[in-house]
Amino acid sequence: MFPVGGGWRQTMAWLHTWTGLLAGWLLLVMCLTGSAAYYRDEISLWMQPAWHAGVAARTTADGQREAARFALAHLQHTAPQADSWIIDLPQPRKPYTEISWTSARGQRLGPGAGRPGGNFESAALDGAGQLLPAERATRGGGFFAVFHFTLHYLPVRWGRWITSIATMVMLVALVSGVITHRRFFADFFTFRPGKGQRSWLDAHNALAVLALPYHAMICYSGLATLMLLTMPAAVNQLYPDNRGDFVRAALPQAPPLVAASGRPALLADTGPVLEQAYARWNGGLATRLTVQRPNDAAARYIVQRDEAERLSSERQSLVFDGVAGTVIGGSGAARSSATPSEASPLGAAAAAATASINAASVAAAPASAASTVTASVAAPSVVEPSAAAASADVPSGAAASAAAASAAAASAAAQTRNTLVGLHLGHFADPLLRALLFACGLGACALMGTGVLLWTVKARLRPRPPAGLRLAESLNLVTLAALPAAMAGYFWLNRLLPDTMARRAAAEIDGFFMLWGMLAVAALAWPSRRMWMVQLLLGAALFAALPVLNLVTAPADAHVALLDIGTGMVAATDAGLLLCGALLGWAGWRLRPRVVAP
């Protein structure tokens, strides 16, 4: 009950208890799967065992230039007439090259283009330029990353609203928890084990104080990632007619596909193109090289900068003439080092659209720079030659303003948001810092876990326990024991389901929820100490056996390269999974029945 007449600290304690309890279980699910997402690339590689035996690509500038040449040679042979090629260059956490290409030239991109299931075909190359075997369909670590803010089966908008509200509640619980503490720093050094309720409170306080900056950062930055959904008033006021104008102005977009000229031309060497990009980014590496209209006089290279070396999540890219190999535009901070005529996306887009129009030999009246940019930015997918004429019909107000805003340097607000999003994603972290972020994520899970456990321990000691106590105890089990076991089961399904199975990637995810559901039913039926032990030990066994499963189910030649691929990424992932099993095993072992001395 609300503490009527209580003091400020007592009111905050009440608020902290109930906000933490009502959102605690959902936040636990979000936090645990979100922590796993710090290693989404490593998990994805582990779930692609056929690639483990490949030669790891070098992730230096020289290695990327070599990988780009291998990829272009393969694409010239496989899809010379494609509308566009996409080359995901090797990264320290992805030691291979992924290539994809659209359908035959002349076909428009369909809905879903660029995503699995669209009209893209794909393959992967190792560091020696050899084609890697076709891999099993899987969502890999990306499933945990997306699930933690969409809740998977729910409509995406609902899932994001629910997780946003839960995160807001977490922020309230954090602030009220800090106010509640009387001995804030002393709690950091206080832990009295074996004292029942007192021990749970000490653990809760210590975990809260130990990683308080992380808790505040991950909570606030999480809200920033979804701020356009939860706080739409300003955008609706400034862009009442077309919200897309705001998106184009605030978030740099990939240049649209230019029209083909119909005149064949040789592509420029990718080596100097990438070298120019590295120089403009002060040595920063690229993550993706897109080739629009390959082997055509209107060809374009679009080089996207890797986010791993920057705190901000701002997308930075450079656009090159695909035949001459010279810079003609860019987006993000990349343009800061370009010449004024090159740096402006306004001029670059105008030049790109004008070039495509000239290439198509369209005898149209010259369009103004603003109207040409409007056509280039606002056109849905392809800048057709007719865009020059169509641009005259496009209102130059909001869309031109959007293009102008895009051309200007990112505002302080945009830079702040990009930095907060970058902090939340953690792409900038090196292996040691990533491990620290993961540990802090697990610490946040433990903080929430001790909080909900503390509530049930206190409730059980009351003379008249509340009616929802059994449900609360069951939900503790569902989130703290059943969920980790189901996550381990997701890895097992990746190796046990047939490679040729229809909707295989979806079947892995469905299997995860089925296992979690079965364990949840058992937890709801028997929320006992023995059930805690059984489910924790089940999760421990599933995690601990994963390295063995990897050895048994991976191709034979992958074992030799186990320590080589990606500087030991697979072996490190095996070690991490083994550590997760050890932690769950320790927790389960602590709950074993005690023998009472006679």
Coordinates of C-alpha atoms in Angstrom, one line a residue:
M1 CA 0.0 0.0 0.0
F2 CA 1.1 3.6 -0.6
P3 CA 2.7 5.0 2.5
V4 CA 0.2 7.7 3.4
G5 CA 1.9 10.3 5.6
G6 CA 5.3 8.8 5.2
G7 CA 8.5 10.8 4.5
W8 CA 10.2 11.5 1.2
R9 CA 12.6 8.5 1.5
Q10 CA 9.8 6.1 2.5
T11 CA 7.8 7.2 -0.5
M12 CA 10.8 6.6 -2.7
A13 CA 11.3 3.2 -1.2
W14 CA 7.7 2.3 -2.0
L15 CA 8.0 3.6 -5.5
H16 CA 11.3 1.7 -6.0
T17 CA 9.8 -1.6 -4.7
W18 CA 6.7 -1.6 -6.9
T19 CA 8.2 -0.2 -10.1
G20 CA 11.0 -2.8 -9.8
L21 CA 8.5 -5.6 -9.1
L22 CA 6.0 -4.8 -11.9
A23 CA 8.6 -4.4 -14.6
G24 CA 11.4 -6.5 -13.1
W25 CA 10.7 -9.8 -14.9
L26 CA 10.3 -8.2 -18.3
L27 CA 13.4 -6.1 -17.7
L28 CA 15.3 -9.3 -16.8
V29 CA 14.4 -10.9 -20.1
M30 CA 15.4 -7.7 -22.0
C31 CA 18.6 -7.4 -20.1
L32 CA 19.7 -11.0 -20.4
T33 CA 19.1 -11.2 -24.1
G34 CA 20.5 -7.7 -24.6
S35 CA 23.7 -8.7 -22.8
A36 CA 24.0 -11.7 -25.2
A37 CA 23.7 -9.3 -28.1
Y38 CA 27.1 -7.8 -27.2
Y39 CA 28.4 -11.0 -28.8
R40 CA 26.0 -11.3 -31.7
D41 CA 28.8 -11.6 -34.3
E42 CA 30.6 -14.2 -32.3
I43 CA 27.4 -16.2 -31.7
S44 CA 26.5 -15.9 -35.4
L45 CA 30.0 -17.3 -36.4
W46 CA 29.6 -20.2 -33.9
M47 CA 26.3 -21.0 -35.5
Q48 CA 27.9 -21.3 -39.0
P49 CA 30.2 -24.2 -38.5
A50 CA 30.8 -24.8 -42.2
W51 CA 32.7 -21.5 -42.2
H52 CA 35.0 -22.4 -39.3
A53 CA 37.5 -24.2 -41.6
G54 CA 38.0 -21.2 -43.9
V55 CA 41.1 -19.1 -44.0
A56 CA 40.4 -16.1 -41.8
A57 CA 40.5 -12.8 -43.7
R58 CA 42.9 -10.1 -42.6
T59 CA 41.0 -7.3 -41.0
T60 CA 43.5 -4.6 -41.8
A61 CA 43.3 -2.0 -44.6
D62 CA 45.5 -4.2 -46.9
G63 CA 43.3 -7.2 -46.0
Q64 CA 40.1 -5.3 -46.9
R65 CA 41.5 -4.1 -50.3
E66 CA 42.5 -7.7 -51.0
A67 CA 39.0 -9.0 -50.0
A68 CA 37.4 -6.4 -52.2
R69 CA 39.4 -7.6 -55.2
F70 CA 38.5 -11.2 -54.5
A71 CA 34.8 -10.3 -54.1
L72 CA 34.7 -8.2 -57.3
A73 CA 36.4 -11.0 -59.3
H74 CA 33.8 -13.5 -58.0
L75 CA 30.9 -11.1 -58.7
Q76 CA 32.1 -10.3 -62.2
H77 CA 32.0 -14.0 -62.9
T78 CA 28.7 -14.8 -61.1
A79 CA 26.5 -11.7 -61.6
P80 CA 28.0 -9.3 -64.1
Q81 CA 24.6 -8.0 -65.1
A82 CA 23.2 -7.4 -61.6
D83 CA 21.8 -4.0 -60.7
S84 CA 24.0 -3.8 -57.6
W85 CA 26.6 -5.7 -55.7
I86 CA 27.0 -5.5 -51.9
I87 CA 30.3 -6.5 -50.3
D88 CA 30.5 -6.7 -46.6
L89 CA 34.2 -6.4 -45.9
P90 CA 36.0 -8.5 -43.2
Q91 CA 35.9 -7.1 -39.7
P92 CA 37.8 -8.1 -36.6
R93 CA 34.6 -9.8 -35.4
K94 CA 33.6 -11.1 -38.9
P95 CA 36.7 -12.7 -40.5
Y96 CA 35.2 -13.4 -43.8
T97 CA 33.6 -11.5 -46.7
E98 CA 29.9 -11.6 -47.4
I99 CA 28.7 -10.7 -50.9
S100 CA 25.2 -10.3 -52.2
W101 CA 23.8 -9.2 -55.5
T102 CA 20.4 -8.2 -56.9
S103 CA 18.5 -10.0 -59.7
A104 CA 19.3 -9.4 -63.3
R105 CA 19.6 -5.8 -64.5
G106 CA 16.5 -4.0 -65.4
Q107 CA 14.4 -5.4 -62.6
R108 CA 13.4 -3.1 -59.8
L109 CA 14.1 -3.9 -56.2
G110 CA 11.1 -5.5 -54.6
P111 CA 9.7 -5.2 -51.1
G112 CA 12.2 -6.6 -48.7
A113 CA 15.2 -6.1 -51.0
G114 CA 18.4 -6.2 -49.1
R115 CA 17.0 -8.4 -46.4
P116 CA 16.9 -12.1 -46.2
G117 CA 14.1 -13.3 -48.3
G118 CA 14.3 -10.3 -50.7
N119 CA 15.5 -10.6 -54.3
F120 CA 19.1 -10.8 -53.2
E121 CA 21.4 -13.8 -53.6
S122 CA 24.4 -14.1 -51.3
A123 CA 27.6 -16.0 -50.7
A124 CA 30.7 -15.8 -48.5
L125 CA 34.4 -15.8 -49.2
D126 CA 37.3 -16.7 -46.9
G127 CA 40.5 -14.8 -46.6
A128 CA 42.0 -16.6 -49.6
G129 CA 39.1 -15.6 -51.9
Q130 CA 37.7 -19.2 -51.8
L131 CA 33.9 -19.6 -51.8
L132 CA 32.8 -20.8 -48.4
P133 CA 30.2 -23.6 -48.3
A134 CA 26.5 -22.6 -48.2
E135 CA 25.6 -22.2 -44.6
R136 CA 22.5 -23.3 -42.7
A137 CA 19.7 -20.7 -42.3
T138 CA 19.9 -19.1 -38.9
R139 CA 19.3 -15.8 -37.3
G140 CA 22.4 -16.3 -35.1
G141 CA 23.1 -13.8 -32.4
G142 CA 20.9 -11.2 -34.2
F143 CA 17.9 -13.0 -32.7
F144 CA 18.8 -12.0 -29.2
A145 CA 19.6 -8.4 -30.3
V146 CA 16.2 -7.9 -32.0
F147 CA 14.2 -9.9 -29.4
H148 CA 15.3 -7.7 -26.5
F149 CA 13.5 -4.7 -27.9
T150 CA 10.7 -6.2 -30.1
L151 CA 9.7 -9.3 -28.1
H152 CA 9.6 -11.3 -31.3
Y153 CA 6.1 -12.6 -31.7
L154 CA 4.4 -9.3 -30.9
P155 CA 3.8 -6.7 -33.7
V156 CA 7.1 -4.7 -33.9
R157 CA 5.4 -1.4 -32.9
W158 CA 3.8 -3.0 -29.8
G159 CA 7.0 -4.7 -28.8
R160 CA 8.9 -1.5 -29.0
W161 CA 6.3 0.4 -27.0
I162 CA 6.2 -2.3 -24.3
T163 CA 10.0 -2.4 -23.9
S164 CA 10.2 1.5 -24.0
I165 CA 7.7 1.7 -21.1
A166 CA 9.5 -1.0 -19.2
T167 CA 12.8 1.0 -19.7
M168 CA 11.1 4.2 -18.4
V169 CA 10.0 2.2 -15.3
M170 CA 13.6 1.1 -14.9
L171 CA 14.8 4.6 -14.9
V172 CA 12.2 5.5 -12.2
A173 CA 13.3 2.5 -10.2
L174 CA 17.0 3.6 -10.5
V175 CA 16.4 7.2 -9.4
S176 CA 14.1 6.2 -6.5
G177 CA 16.6 3.5 -5.5
V178 CA 19.5 6.0 -5.2
I179 CA 17.3 8.3 -3.2
T180 CA 16.3 5.5 -0.9
H181 CA 19.9 4.6 0.0
R182 CA 21.0 6.1 3.3
R183 CA 24.6 4.7 3.1
F184 CA 25.2 4.8 -0.6
F185 CA 29.0 4.1 -0.7
A186 CA 29.1 2.0 2.5
D187 CA 26.7 -0.4 0.8
F188 CA 29.3 -1.1 -1.8
F189 CA 31.6 -2.7 0.7
T190 CA 28.8 -4.5 2.7
F191 CA 27.9 -8.1 2.1
R192 CA 26.8 -10.5 4.8
P193 CA 26.4 -14.0 3.3
G194 CA 24.2 -16.7 4.9
K195 CA 21.9 -14.1 6.5
G196 CA 18.8 -14.8 4.5
Q197 CA 16.8 -11.6 3.7
R198 CA 19.8 -9.5 4.8
S199 CA 22.1 -11.2 2.3
W200 CA 19.7 -10.6 -0.6
L201 CA 19.5 -6.9 0.3
D202 CA 23.3 -6.6 0.6
A203 CA 23.7 -8.3 -2.8
H204 CA 21.1 -6.0 -4.3
N205 CA 22.7 -2.9 -2.9
A206 CA 26.2 -3.9 -3.8
L207 CA 25.3 -4.7 -7.4
A208 CA 23.4 -1.5 -7.7
V209 CA 26.3 0.7 -6.5
L210 CA 29.0 -1.3 -8.3
A211 CA 27.7 -0.7 -11.8
L212 CA 25.4 2.3 -11.3
P213 CA 27.0 4.3 -14.2
Y214 CA 26.4 1.3 -16.5
H215 CA 22.8 0.9 -15.3
A216 CA 22.1 4.6 -15.9
M217 CA 23.8 4.6 -19.3
I218 CA 22.2 1.5 -20.7
C219 CA 18.7 2.6 -19.4
Y220 CA 18.9 6.2 -20.7
S221 CA 20.6 5.3 -24.0
G222 CA 18.0 2.6 -24.5
L223 CA 15.3 5.2 -24.2
A224 CA 17.2 7.3 -26.8
T225 CA 17.2 4.6 -29.3
L226 CA 13.4 4.6 -29.4
M227 CA 12.8 8.3 -28.7
L228 CA 11.3 8.9 -32.1
L229 CA 8.5 6.4 -31.2
T230 CA 7.8 7.5 -27.7
M231 CA 8.2 11.3 -28.1
P232 CA 6.8 12.1 -31.6
A233 CA 5.3 15.5 -30.8
A234 CA 8.3 17.6 -32.0
V235 CA 8.6 15.7 -35.2
N236 CA 4.9 15.8 -35.9
Q237 CA 4.9 19.5 -35.3
L238 CA 7.9 20.3 -37.6
Y239 CA 7.1 17.7 -40.3
P240 CA 3.3 17.6 -40.3
D241 CA 2.9 16.4 -43.8
N242 CA 5.6 13.8 -44.2
R243 CA 7.5 12.2 -41.4
G244 CA 9.8 10.6 -43.9
D245 CA 11.3 14.1 -44.5
F246 CA 12.5 14.1 -40.9
V247 CA 14.0 10.7 -41.2
R248 CA 15.9 11.7 -44.3
A249 CA 17.1 14.9 -42.7
A250 CA 18.1 13.4 -39.4
L251 CA 19.4 10.0 -40.4
P252 CA 21.7 9.7 -43.4
Q253 CA 20.2 7.5 -46.0
A254 CA 21.9 5.2 -48.5
P255 CA 22.0 6.8 -51.9
P256 CA 19.2 5.6 -54.2
L257 CA 20.0 3.3 -57.1
V258 CA 21.1 5.3 -60.1
A259 CA 19.8 4.6 -63.5
A260 CA 21.9 2.6 -65.9
S261 CA 23.3 4.4 -68.9
G262 CA 23.3 1.4 -71.2
R263 CA 27.0 2.1 -72.1
P264 CA 29.4 -0.6 -70.9
A265 CA 32.5 0.7 -69.0
L266 CA 35.2 -0.9 -66.9
L267 CA 35.0 -0.4 -63.1
A268 CA 37.8 1.5 -61.4
D269 CA 40.2 -0.5 -59.2
T270 CA 38.8 -0.8 -55.7
G271 CA 42.2 -0.4 -54.1
P272 CA 42.6 3.3 -54.7
V273 CA 38.9 3.9 -53.9
L274 CA 39.2 2.3 -50.5
E275 CA 42.5 4.1 -49.9
Q276 CA 40.8 7.4 -50.5
A277 CA 38.1 6.4 -48.0
Y278 CA 40.7 5.4 -45.3
A279 CA 42.5 8.7 -45.8
R280 CA 39.4 10.8 -45.4
W281 CA 38.5 8.8 -42.3
N282 CA 41.9 9.2 -40.7
G283 CA 42.7 5.5 -41.1
G284 CA 39.2 4.3 -40.2
L285 CA 38.3 1.0 -41.9
A286 CA 35.3 0.4 -44.1
T287 CA 32.5 -2.0 -43.4
R288 CA 30.6 -2.2 -46.7
L289 CA 31.4 -1.5 -50.4
T290 CA 28.3 -1.2 -52.6
V291 CA 28.6 -1.2 -56.4
Q292 CA 25.7 0.3 -58.2
R293 CA 25.2 -0.4 -61.9
P294 CA 28.5 -2.4 -62.2
N295 CA 30.1 -2.5 -65.7
D296 CA 28.1 0.5 -66.8
A297 CA 29.2 4.1 -67.4
A298 CA 26.9 5.3 -64.6
A299 CA 28.5 2.9 -62.0
R300 CA 28.9 4.1 -58.4
Y301 CA 31.0 2.9 -55.5
I302 CA 29.5 3.6 -52.1
V303 CA 31.9 3.0 -49.2
Q304 CA 30.4 2.8 -45.7
R305 CA 32.6 3.4 -42.7
D306 CA 32.9 0.9 -39.9
E307 CA 31.3 1.9 -36.6
A308 CA 33.7 -0.2 -34.5
E309 CA 36.2 2.6 -34.1
R310 CA 33.8 5.4 -33.2
L311 CA 31.5 6.1 -30.3
S312 CA 28.8 7.6 -32.5
S313 CA 26.5 5.4 -34.5
E314 CA 26.2 8.0 -37.2
R315 CA 26.4 6.4 -40.6
Q316 CA 29.3 7.8 -42.7
S317 CA 29.7 7.0 -46.3
L318 CA 31.5 8.2 -49.4
V319 CA 30.2 8.0 -53.0
F320 CA 32.7 7.5 -55.8
D321 CA 32.3 7.6 -59.5
G322 CA 32.6 3.9 -60.4
V323 CA 34.5 4.4 -63.6
A324 CA 36.8 7.3 -62.7
G325 CA 37.2 6.3 -59.0
T326 CA 36.9 9.9 -57.7
V327 CA 34.8 11.1 -54.8
I328 CA 31.5 12.7 -55.8
G329 CA 29.7 12.9 -52.5
G330 CA 29.2 11.5 -49.0
S331 CA 27.2 11.6 -45.9
G332 CA 28.0 12.0 -42.2
A333 CA 31.2 13.4 -40.9
A334 CA 33.0 11.9 -43.9
R335 CA 32.2 15.0 -45.8
S336 CA 34.1 17.2 -43.4
S337 CA 37.4 16.4 -45.1
A338 CA 36.0 16.6 -48.6
T339 CA 36.3 19.7 -50.8
P340 CA 33.3 21.9 -50.6
S341 CA 32.0 20.9 -54.0
E342 CA 32.6 17.2 -53.2
A343 CA 31.5 17.4 -49.6
S344 CA 28.0 18.6 -50.1
P345 CA 25.5 15.8 -50.5
L346 CA 23.4 18.5 -52.1
G347 CA 25.9 18.9 -54.8
A348 CA 26.9 15.3 -54.9
A349 CA 23.4 14.1 -55.3
A350 CA 22.8 16.7 -57.9
A351 CA 25.9 15.6 -59.7
A352 CA 24.9 11.9 -59.4
A353 CA 21.4 12.5 -60.7
T354 CA 22.7 14.8 -63.5
A355 CA 25.3 12.3 -64.5
S356 CA 22.7 9.5 -64.7
I357 CA 20.5 11.7 -66.7
N358 CA 23.2 12.6 -69.1
A359 CA 24.3 9.0 -69.3
A360 CA 20.8 8.1 -70.4
S361 CA 21.0 10.7 -73.1
V362 CA 17.8 12.3 -72.0
A363 CA 17.3 15.6 -73.7
A364 CA 15.6 17.2 -70.8
A365 CA 15.7 20.7 -69.7
P366 CA 18.3 21.2 -67.0
A367 CA 16.8 21.0 -63.6
S368 CA 17.8 23.2 -60.7
A369 CA 20.1 21.8 -58.1
A370 CA 17.4 21.7 -55.5
S371 CA 14.8 20.0 -57.6
T372 CA 17.4 17.4 -58.8
V373 CA 18.3 16.6 -55.2
T374 CA 14.7 16.3 -54.4
A375 CA 14.4 13.6 -57.0
S376 CA 17.5 11.9 -55.9
V377 CA 16.7 11.8 -52.2
A378 CA 13.0 11.3 -52.3
A379 CA 12.7 8.8 -55.1
P380 CA 11.6 5.4 -53.8
S381 CA 14.3 3.1 -55.2
V382 CA 15.6 4.0 -58.6
V383 CA 16.6 7.4 -60.1
E384 CA 15.1 7.0 -63.5
P385 CA 16.0 9.4 -66.3
S386 CA 12.5 10.7 -66.1
A387 CA 13.2 11.9 -62.6
A388 CA 14.4 15.2 -64.2
A389 CA 11.0 15.9 -65.5
A390 CA 9.3 14.5 -62.5
S391 CA 11.4 16.7 -60.2
A392 CA 9.6 19.7 -61.5
D393 CA 6.4 18.3 -60.0
V394 CA 7.9 17.6 -56.6
P395 CA 7.3 20.3 -54.0
S396 CA 10.5 21.9 -53.2
G397 CA 9.6 22.9 -49.7
A398 CA 9.8 20.2 -47.1
A399 CA 11.8 17.7 -49.2
A400 CA 14.3 20.4 -50.2
S401 CA 14.6 21.4 -46.6
A402 CA 15.2 17.8 -45.7
A403 CA 17.9 17.6 -48.3
A404 CA 19.4 20.9 -47.1
A405 CA 19.3 19.7 -43.5
S406 CA 21.0 16.5 -44.6
A407 CA 23.7 18.5 -46.3
A408 CA 24.4 20.5 -43.2
A409 CA 26.6 19.2 -40.4
A410 CA 24.8 17.0 -37.9
S411 CA 23.2 19.2 -35.2
A412 CA 24.2 18.9 -31.6
A413 CA 21.0 17.1 -30.9
A414 CA 21.6 14.5 -33.7
Q415 CA 25.2 14.0 -32.5
T416 CA 24.0 13.5 -28.9
R417 CA 21.5 10.9 -30.0
N418 CA 24.0 9.2 -32.3
T419 CA 26.4 9.0 -29.4
L420 CA 23.8 7.6 -27.0
V421 CA 22.8 5.0 -29.5
G422 CA 26.5 4.1 -30.1
L423 CA 26.9 3.7 -26.3
H424 CA 24.0 1.4 -26.1
L425 CA 25.1 -0.8 -29.0
G426 CA 28.7 -1.0 -27.8
H427 CA 30.1 -1.5 -31.3
F428 CA 33.1 0.6 -30.4
A429 CA 34.3 -1.7 -27.7
D430 CA 37.5 -3.8 -28.0
P431 CA 37.5 -7.3 -26.6
L432 CA 38.4 -6.3 -23.1
L433 CA 35.8 -3.5 -22.9
R434 CA 33.2 -5.8 -24.5
A435 CA 33.8 -8.4 -21.8
L436 CA 33.4 -5.6 -19.2
L437 CA 30.1 -4.5 -20.8
F438 CA 28.9 -8.1 -20.9
A439 CA 29.8 -8.5 -17.2
C440 CA 28.0 -5.3 -16.4
G441 CA 25.0 -6.6 -18.3
L442 CA 25.0 -9.8 -16.2
G443 CA 25.4 -7.6 -13.2
A444 CA 22.2 -5.7 -14.1
C445 CA 20.4 -9.0 -14.5
A446 CA 21.7 -10.0 -11.0
L447 CA 20.5 -6.7 -9.7
M448 CA 17.0 -7.2 -10.9
G449 CA 17.1 -10.9 -9.9
T450 CA 18.1 -10.1 -6.3
G451 CA 15.4 -7.4 -6.2
V452 CA 12.5 -9.7 -7.2
L453 CA 13.9 -12.5 -5.0
L454 CA 14.2 -10.1 -2.1
W455 CA 10.5 -9.2 -2.5
T456 CA 9.4 -12.8 -2.4
V457 CA 11.6 -13.6 0.6
K458 CA 10.2 -10.7 2.5
A459 CA 6.6 -11.6 1.5
R460 CA 7.0 -15.2 2.6
L461 CA 8.0 -14.0 6.1
R462 CA 4.9 -12.0 6.6
P463 CA 2.2 -13.5 8.8
R464 CA -0.3 -13.3 5.9
P465 CA 1.7 -13.7 2.6
P466 CA 0.2 -11.7 -0.3
A467 CA -2.0 -13.5 -2.8
G468 CA 0.4 -13.1 -5.7
L469 CA 3.4 -14.7 -3.9
R470 CA 3.2 -18.0 -5.7
L471 CA 3.0 -16.3 -9.1
A472 CA 5.9 -14.1 -8.2
E473 CA 8.0 -17.1 -7.1
S474 CA 7.1 -18.8 -10.4
L475 CA 8.1 -15.8 -12.5
N476 CA 11.4 -15.7 -10.7
L477 CA 12.0 -19.2 -11.8
V478 CA 10.8 -18.5 -15.4
T479 CA 13.2 -15.6 -15.9
L480 CA 16.2 -16.6 -13.8
A481 CA 16.5 -20.3 -14.5
A482 CA 14.2 -21.3 -17.4
L483 CA 15.3 -18.5 -19.7
P484 CA 19.1 -19.3 -19.6
A485 CA 18.3 -23.0 -20.2
A486 CA 16.2 -22.0 -23.2
M487 CA 19.0 -19.8 -24.6
A488 CA 21.3 -22.8 -24.4
G489 CA 18.6 -24.9 -26.2
Y490 CA 18.7 -22.3 -29.0
F491 CA 22.4 -23.2 -29.6
W492 CA 21.6 -26.9 -29.6
L493 CA 18.8 -26.5 -32.1
N494 CA 21.2 -24.7 -34.4
R495 CA 23.3 -27.8 -34.6
L496 CA 20.5 -30.5 -34.4
L497 CA 17.9 -29.3 -36.9
P498 CA 18.5 -30.5 -40.5
D499 CA 20.2 -28.0 -42.8
T500 CA 17.6 -28.5 -45.5
M501 CA 14.6 -28.0 -43.2
A502 CA 12.0 -25.5 -44.4
R503 CA 11.9 -22.2 -42.5
R504 CA 14.9 -23.5 -40.6
A505 CA 15.8 -20.1 -39.0
A506 CA 12.3 -19.6 -37.8
A507 CA 12.3 -23.2 -36.5
E508 CA 15.3 -22.5 -34.3
I509 CA 13.5 -19.5 -32.7
D510 CA 10.2 -21.4 -32.4
G511 CA 12.2 -24.2 -30.6
F512 CA 13.7 -21.7 -28.2
F513 CA 10.2 -20.5 -27.2
M514 CA 8.8 -24.0 -27.0
L515 CA 11.6 -25.0 -24.6
W516 CA 11.2 -21.9 -22.6
G517 CA 7.4 -22.4 -22.5
M518 CA 7.7 -26.0 -21.3
L519 CA 10.1 -25.0 -18.5
A520 CA 7.8 -22.1 -17.6
V521 CA 4.8 -24.4 -17.3
A522 CA 6.9 -26.6 -14.9
A523 CA 7.9 -23.6 -13.0
L524 CA 4.3 -22.4 -12.6
A525 CA 3.2 -25.8 -11.5
W526 CA 6.1 -26.5 -9.0
P527 CA 7.8 -23.3 -8.0
S528 CA 9.9 -25.2 -5.5
R529 CA 13.6 -25.2 -4.4
R530 CA 14.0 -28.5 -6.2
M531 CA 12.6 -27.1 -9.4
W532 CA 15.2 -24.2 -9.1
M533 CA 18.0 -26.7 -8.8
V534 CA 16.7 -28.9 -11.7
Q535 CA 16.3 -26.0 -14.2
L536 CA 19.6 -24.4 -13.2
L537 CA 21.5 -27.7 -13.6
L538 CA 19.7 -28.4 -16.9
G539 CA 20.9 -25.0 -18.2
A540 CA 24.4 -25.7 -16.9
A541 CA 24.5 -29.1 -18.6
L542 CA 23.2 -27.6 -21.9
F543 CA 25.8 -24.8 -21.9
A544 CA 28.7 -26.9 -20.7
A545 CA 28.1 -29.5 -23.4
L546 CA 28.0 -27.0 -26.3
P547 CA 31.8 -27.0 -26.9
V548 CA 31.6 -30.8 -27.3
L549 CA 28.6 -30.4 -29.6
N550 CA 30.6 -28.0 -31.6
L551 CA 33.5 -30.5 -32.0
V552 CA 31.1 -33.3 -32.9
T553 CA 28.9 -31.5 -35.5
A554 CA 31.4 -29.1 -37.1
P555 CA 33.2 -30.3 -40.3
A556 CA 36.3 -32.3 -39.6
D557 CA 38.7 -29.8 -41.1
A558 CA 37.2 -27.1 -38.9
H559 CA 38.8 -28.6 -35.8
V560 CA 42.2 -27.8 -37.1
A561 CA 41.3 -24.2 -37.6
L562 CA 39.4 -23.9 -34.3
L563 CA 42.1 -21.7 -32.8
D564 CA 42.8 -19.8 -36.0
I565 CA 39.6 -18.6 -37.4
G566 CA 39.0 -15.0 -36.3
T567 CA 42.0 -15.1 -33.9
G568 CA 40.3 -17.8 -31.9
M569 CA 36.8 -16.4 -32.0
V570 CA 35.1 -19.9 -32.0
A571 CA 37.3 -21.2 -29.3
A572 CA 36.7 -18.1 -27.2
T573 CA 32.9 -18.5 -27.7
D574 CA 33.2 -22.1 -26.6
A575 CA 35.0 -20.9 -23.5
G576 CA 32.3 -18.3 -22.8
L577 CA 29.6 -20.9 -23.2
L578 CA 31.5 -23.2 -20.8
L579 CA 31.7 -20.3 -18.3
C580 CA 28.0 -19.7 -18.5
G581 CA 27.4 -23.4 -17.8
A582 CA 29.8 -23.2 -14.8
L583 CA 27.9 -20.2 -13.3
L584 CA 24.5 -21.9 -13.7
G585 CA 26.0 -25.2 -12.3
W586 CA 27.4 -23.3 -9.3
A587 CA 24.0 -21.7 -8.6
G588 CA 22.2 -25.1 -9.0
W589 CA 24.7 -26.9 -6.8
R590 CA 24.1 -24.3 -4.0
L591 CA 20.4 -25.3 -4.0
R592 CA 21.0 -29.0 -3.5
P593 CA 19.2 -30.6 -0.5
R594 CA 21.3 -30.2 2.6
V595 CA 22.0 -33.3 4.8
V596 CA 20.9 -32.4 8.3
A597 CA 23.3 -33.8 10.9
P598 CA 21.7 -36.1 13.4

